[in-house]
Amino acid sequence: MVSSGTLLNLLMMRSIREYLRALTVLRADGAGAARPHSRFRANADRAFEFPLLQGARLTAWEMVQERIPVTLVTDNMAGHLMQRGAVDLVVVGADRVAVNGDVVNKIGTYSLAAHHGLPFYVAAPLSTIDLNVPDGNAIPIEERSPAEVTGFRGEHWAPEGVAVMNPAFDMTPAALVTGLITERGVVAPLDADGIRRLFAAT
């Protein structure tokens, strides 16, 4: 995806459960060994994902260990960076993928795929794909505790009794995904036939 000498500004969103993740795509050598990378710069999104600050504590740490140039940003900066041309493509992980290619991932993923017209890749192992789920609308979206929004570690900043919505995930339609990167290859364009061929491969 990156030609020699090109500076690629890449927005990466963390999904921590799977072996094949967005970070895996950034490793330039097959062994995954840590070495300097000069052809791209990554923006670690999800910097302040409550309650664990995963972008700042985990994604950024991993990239520093891999010696991948990284800039830490908060979730709500992504649209601004894309609008200003500071991002060339987006790579995200996935928590679950329907057979038609719809992707359920950490909340905020859909907003990265919509509107800006940037290449949008999902990196996920076959274990995240559910051939029995027809589309993303059939995947339940977890609603997390309101306490994660109204305060943090004993501090409370929201008024008592305020209504809270705190979905943990959102769904990105397959039509917005440039390609699905798996351990058996890339599905592009992303559709049910392409996904089924992954499982038919020996």
mmCIF file of C-alpha atoms in Angstrom:
data_model
loop_
_atom_site.group_PDB
_atom_site.id
_atom_site.type_symbol
_atom_site.label_atom_id
_atom_site.label_comp_id
_atom_site.label_asym_id
_atom_site.label_seq_id
_atom_site.Cartn_x
_atom_site.Cartn_y
_atom_site.Cartn_z
ATOM 1 C CA MET A 1 0.000 0.000 0.000
ATOM 2 C CA VAL A 2 2.989 2.277 0.430
ATOM 3 C CA SER A 3 5.466 3.047 -2.314
ATOM 4 C CA SER A 4 9.125 3.599 -1.474
ATOM 5 C CA GLY A 5 9.832 7.064 -0.123
ATOM 6 C CA THR A 6 6.174 7.890 0.492
ATOM 7 C CA LEU A 7 5.124 9.434 3.797
ATOM 8 C CA LEU A 8 1.811 7.831 4.597
ATOM 9 C CA ASN A 9 -0.349 9.446 7.253
ATOM 10 C CA LEU A 10 -2.366 6.603 8.674
ATOM 11 C CA LEU A 11 -5.126 6.741 11.256
ATOM 12 C CA MET A 12 -5.197 3.587 13.351
ATOM 13 C CA MET A 13 -7.957 2.644 15.726
ATOM 14 C CA ARG A 14 -7.261 0.037 18.348
ATOM 15 C CA SER A 15 -9.158 -3.224 18.707
ATOM 16 C CA ILE A 16 -7.401 -5.263 21.356
ATOM 17 C CA ARG A 17 -8.949 -8.713 21.267
ATOM 18 C CA GLU A 18 -7.725 -10.222 18.025
ATOM 19 C CA TYR A 19 -4.334 -11.594 17.022
ATOM 20 C CA LEU A 20 -4.452 -9.940 13.599
ATOM 21 C CA ARG A 21 -4.954 -6.285 14.375
ATOM 22 C CA ALA A 22 -4.471 -2.922 12.782
ATOM 23 C CA LEU A 23 -0.954 -2.729 14.221
ATOM 24 C CA THR A 24 0.010 -5.976 12.495
ATOM 25 C CA VAL A 25 -0.559 -4.323 9.115
ATOM 26 C CA LEU A 26 2.026 -1.660 9.916
ATOM 27 C CA ARG A 27 4.867 -4.112 10.492
ATOM 28 C CA ALA A 28 6.909 -3.963 7.305
ATOM 29 C CA ASP A 29 8.922 -7.202 7.689
ATOM 30 C CA GLY A 30 7.437 -10.674 7.808
ATOM 31 C CA ALA A 31 8.954 -11.551 11.174
ATOM 32 C CA GLY A 32 7.277 -8.564 12.817
ATOM 33 C CA ALA A 33 10.585 -7.487 14.333
ATOM 34 C CA ALA A 34 10.851 -4.002 15.761
ATOM 35 C CA ARG A 35 12.830 -1.698 13.507
ATOM 36 C CA PRO A 36 12.573 1.924 12.384
ATOM 37 C CA HIS A 37 9.831 2.696 9.851
ATOM 38 C CA SER A 38 10.269 5.823 7.762
ATOM 39 C CA ARG A 39 7.545 5.395 5.143
ATOM 40 C CA PHE A 40 4.550 6.264 7.238
ATOM 41 C CA ARG A 41 3.409 8.037 10.354
ATOM 42 C CA ALA A 42 0.543 6.646 12.374
ATOM 43 C CA ASN A 43 -2.013 8.568 14.382
ATOM 44 C CA ALA A 44 -3.126 6.472 17.362
ATOM 45 C CA ASP A 45 -6.819 7.251 17.721
ATOM 46 C CA ARG A 46 -8.969 6.149 20.672
ATOM 47 C CA ALA A 47 -6.610 8.061 22.929
ATOM 48 C CA PHE A 48 -9.131 8.562 25.698
ATOM 49 C CA GLU A 49 -11.439 5.572 25.358
ATOM 50 C CA PHE A 50 -13.082 5.258 28.762
ATOM 51 C CA PRO A 51 -12.545 3.697 31.153
ATOM 52 C CA LEU A 52 -9.106 2.333 30.245
ATOM 53 C CA LEU A 53 -7.538 5.010 27.977
ATOM 54 C CA GLN A 54 -6.584 2.257 25.541
ATOM 55 C CA GLY A 55 -5.137 4.439 22.809
ATOM 56 C CA ALA A 56 -2.756 6.254 25.113
ATOM 57 C CA ARG A 57 -1.835 3.312 27.352
ATOM 58 C CA LEU A 58 -1.698 0.464 24.815
ATOM 59 C CA THR A 59 -1.743 1.470 21.131
ATOM 60 C CA ALA A 60 0.811 4.256 21.510
ATOM 61 C CA TRP A 61 2.997 2.053 23.719
ATOM 62 C CA GLU A 62 3.023 -0.761 21.150
ATOM 63 C CA MET A 63 3.994 1.611 18.346
ATOM 64 C CA VAL A 64 6.828 3.091 20.363
ATOM 65 C CA GLN A 65 8.083 -0.443 21.017
ATOM 66 C CA GLU A 66 7.941 -1.177 17.267
ATOM 67 C CA ARG A 67 9.660 2.150 16.539
ATOM 68 C CA ILE A 68 6.750 3.254 14.365
ATOM 69 C CA PRO A 69 6.432 7.071 14.284
ATOM 70 C CA VAL A 70 3.200 7.860 16.080
ATOM 71 C CA THR A 71 1.191 10.906 17.105
ATOM 72 C CA LEU A 72 -1.370 10.446 19.865
ATOM 73 C CA VAL A 73 -4.732 12.097 19.178
ATOM 74 C CA THR A 74 -8.122 11.987 20.849
ATOM 75 C CA ASP A 75 -11.174 10.414 19.248
ATOM 76 C CA ASN A 76 -12.883 13.669 18.366
ATOM 77 C CA MET A 77 -9.870 14.985 16.412
ATOM 78 C CA ALA A 78 -10.112 12.359 13.659
ATOM 79 C CA GLY A 79 -12.645 14.157 11.461
ATOM 80 C CA HIS A 80 -10.680 17.405 11.649
ATOM 81 C CA LEU A 81 -7.440 15.651 10.639
ATOM 82 C CA MET A 82 -9.111 13.908 7.709
ATOM 83 C CA GLN A 83 -10.764 17.125 6.528
ATOM 84 C CA ARG A 84 -7.382 18.878 6.479
ATOM 85 C CA GLY A 85 -5.737 16.116 4.439
ATOM 86 C CA ALA A 86 -3.573 14.900 7.314
ATOM 87 C CA VAL A 87 -4.712 11.287 6.883
ATOM 88 C CA ASP A 88 -4.187 9.156 3.760
ATOM 89 C CA LEU A 89 -5.907 5.962 4.838
ATOM 90 C CA VAL A 90 -7.515 4.322 7.855
ATOM 91 C CA VAL A 91 -6.842 0.852 9.286
ATOM 92 C CA VAL A 92 -9.038 -0.499 12.091
ATOM 93 C CA GLY A 93 -9.534 -3.827 13.817
ATOM 94 C CA ALA A 94 -12.863 -5.583 14.288
ATOM 95 C CA ASP A 95 -14.693 -7.297 17.096
ATOM 96 C CA ARG A 96 -17.125 -9.065 14.768
ATOM 97 C CA VAL A 97 -17.747 -9.276 11.009
ATOM 98 C CA ALA A 98 -21.026 -10.421 9.430
ATOM 99 C CA VAL A 99 -21.043 -12.684 6.374
ATOM 100 C CA ASN A 100 -21.977 -9.743 4.119
ATOM 101 C CA GLY A 101 -18.906 -7.793 5.301
ATOM 102 C CA ASP A 102 -20.563 -5.415 7.761
ATOM 103 C CA VAL A 103 -18.102 -4.682 10.577
ATOM 104 C CA VAL A 104 -18.829 -4.166 14.275
ATOM 105 C CA ASN A 105 -15.961 -2.513 16.132
ATOM 106 C CA LYS A 106 -15.289 -0.034 18.932
ATOM 107 C CA ILE A 107 -17.619 2.959 18.963
ATOM 108 C CA GLY A 108 -16.425 5.672 16.585
ATOM 109 C CA THR A 109 -15.310 3.328 13.811
ATOM 110 C CA TYR A 110 -18.265 4.200 11.569
ATOM 111 C CA SER A 111 -17.489 7.910 11.719
ATOM 112 C CA LEU A 112 -13.974 7.203 10.422
ATOM 113 C CA ALA A 113 -15.332 5.409 7.367
ATOM 114 C CA ALA A 114 -18.125 7.795 6.442
ATOM 115 C CA HIS A 115 -17.955 10.951 4.314
ATOM 116 C CA HIS A 116 -14.224 11.544 3.813
ATOM 117 C CA GLY A 117 -13.688 9.080 0.955
ATOM 118 C CA LEU A 118 -10.378 7.748 2.300
ATOM 119 C CA PRO A 119 -9.267 4.124 1.823
ATOM 120 C CA PHE A 120 -10.682 2.294 4.830
ATOM 121 C CA TYR A 121 -9.283 -1.142 5.707
ATOM 122 C CA VAL A 122 -10.310 -3.593 8.406
ATOM 123 C CA ALA A 123 -7.677 -5.988 9.777
ATOM 124 C CA ALA A 124 -9.249 -9.014 11.440
ATOM 125 C CA PRO A 125 -8.660 -12.772 11.729
ATOM 126 C CA LEU A 126 -11.149 -15.313 10.417
ATOM 127 C CA SER A 127 -12.239 -15.984 13.999
ATOM 128 C CA THR A 128 -14.062 -12.621 14.066
ATOM 129 C CA ILE A 129 -16.190 -13.506 11.008
ATOM 130 C CA ASP A 130 -19.567 -15.122 11.734
ATOM 131 C CA LEU A 131 -20.955 -16.888 8.671
ATOM 132 C CA ASN A 132 -24.287 -17.341 10.460
ATOM 133 C CA VAL A 133 -24.885 -13.600 10.876
ATOM 134 C CA PRO A 134 -26.399 -12.141 7.682
ATOM 135 C CA ASP A 135 -25.525 -8.488 8.312
ATOM 136 C CA GLY A 136 -24.357 -6.054 10.945
ATOM 137 C CA ASN A 137 -27.865 -5.191 12.089
ATOM 138 C CA ALA A 138 -28.146 -8.715 13.522
ATOM 139 C CA ILE A 139 -25.182 -8.176 15.865
ATOM 140 C CA PRO A 140 -26.161 -6.929 19.342
ATOM 141 C CA ILE A 141 -24.494 -3.697 20.445
ATOM 142 C CA GLU A 142 -23.390 -3.700 24.077
ATOM 143 C CA GLU A 143 -24.482 -0.740 26.178
ATOM 144 C CA ARG A 144 -21.856 -0.062 28.833
ATOM 145 C CA SER A 145 -22.276 1.426 32.289
ATOM 146 C CA PRO A 146 -23.338 5.105 32.497
ATOM 147 C CA ALA A 147 -20.678 5.516 35.183
ATOM 148 C CA GLU A 148 -17.993 5.379 32.472
ATOM 149 C CA VAL A 149 -19.380 8.642 31.060
ATOM 150 C CA THR A 150 -20.499 10.498 34.158
ATOM 151 C CA GLY A 151 -17.197 10.197 35.993
ATOM 152 C CA PHE A 152 -13.873 8.421 36.321
ATOM 153 C CA ARG A 153 -12.003 6.860 39.253
ATOM 154 C CA GLY A 154 -14.070 8.474 41.951
ATOM 155 C CA GLU A 155 -14.544 11.827 40.195
ATOM 156 C CA HIS A 156 -18.078 12.757 39.084
ATOM 157 C CA TRP A 157 -18.657 15.600 36.628
ATOM 158 C CA ALA A 158 -22.172 14.968 35.298
ATOM 159 C CA PRO A 159 -25.307 16.060 37.179
ATOM 160 C CA GLU A 160 -27.154 13.402 39.161
ATOM 161 C CA GLY A 161 -29.966 11.748 37.236
ATOM 162 C CA VAL A 162 -28.820 12.779 33.738
ATOM 163 C CA ALA A 163 -29.692 10.281 31.000
ATOM 164 C CA VAL A 164 -26.646 8.553 29.486
ATOM 165 C CA MET A 165 -26.072 6.593 26.288
ATOM 166 C CA ASN A 166 -22.859 4.562 26.219
ATOM 167 C CA PRO A 167 -22.772 2.024 23.362
ATOM 168 C CA ALA A 168 -19.461 0.148 23.259
ATOM 169 C CA PHE A 169 -19.557 -0.588 19.517
ATOM 170 C CA ASP A 170 -20.967 0.642 16.232
ATOM 171 C CA MET A 171 -21.553 -0.948 12.834
ATOM 172 C CA THR A 172 -19.790 0.054 9.616
ATOM 173 C CA PRO A 173 -21.547 -1.166 6.449
ATOM 174 C CA ALA A 174 -19.441 -3.273 4.078
ATOM 175 C CA ALA A 175 -20.024 -0.693 1.325
ATOM 176 C CA LEU A 176 -17.758 1.731 3.209
ATOM 177 C CA VAL A 177 -14.911 -0.791 3.654
ATOM 178 C CA THR A 178 -12.162 -0.782 1.013
ATOM 179 C CA GLY A 179 -10.919 -4.225 1.992
ATOM 180 C CA LEU A 180 -10.847 -6.829 4.760
ATOM 181 C CA ILE A 181 -7.294 -7.930 5.621
ATOM 182 C CA THR A 182 -7.103 -11.483 7.036
ATOM 183 C CA GLU A 183 -4.499 -14.189 7.551
ATOM 184 C CA ARG A 184 -5.705 -15.766 4.278
ATOM 185 C CA GLY A 185 -5.557 -12.639 2.178
ATOM 186 C CA VAL A 186 -7.468 -9.445 1.450
ATOM 187 C CA VAL A 187 -11.133 -9.393 0.437
ATOM 188 C CA ALA A 188 -11.755 -6.441 -1.854
ATOM 189 C CA PRO A 189 -14.392 -5.520 -2.738
ATOM 190 C CA LEU A 190 -15.924 -6.775 0.483
ATOM 191 C CA ASP A 191 -18.975 -8.988 0.046
ATOM 192 C CA ALA A 192 -20.396 -12.350 1.110
ATOM 193 C CA ASP A 193 -18.911 -14.237 -1.837
ATOM 194 C CA GLY A 194 -15.422 -12.973 -1.066
ATOM 195 C CA ILE A 195 -15.759 -13.836 2.614
ATOM 196 C CA ARG A 196 -16.987 -17.358 1.882
ATOM 197 C CA ARG A 197 -14.034 -17.931 -0.454
ATOM 198 C CA LEU A 198 -11.702 -17.260 2.503
ATOM 199 C CA PHE A 199 -13.210 -20.197 4.352
ATOM 200 C CA ALA A 200 -13.212 -22.404 1.267
ATOM 201 C CA ALA A 201 -9.434 -21.916 0.823
ATOM 202 C CA THR A 202 -7.243 -24.767 2.017
#
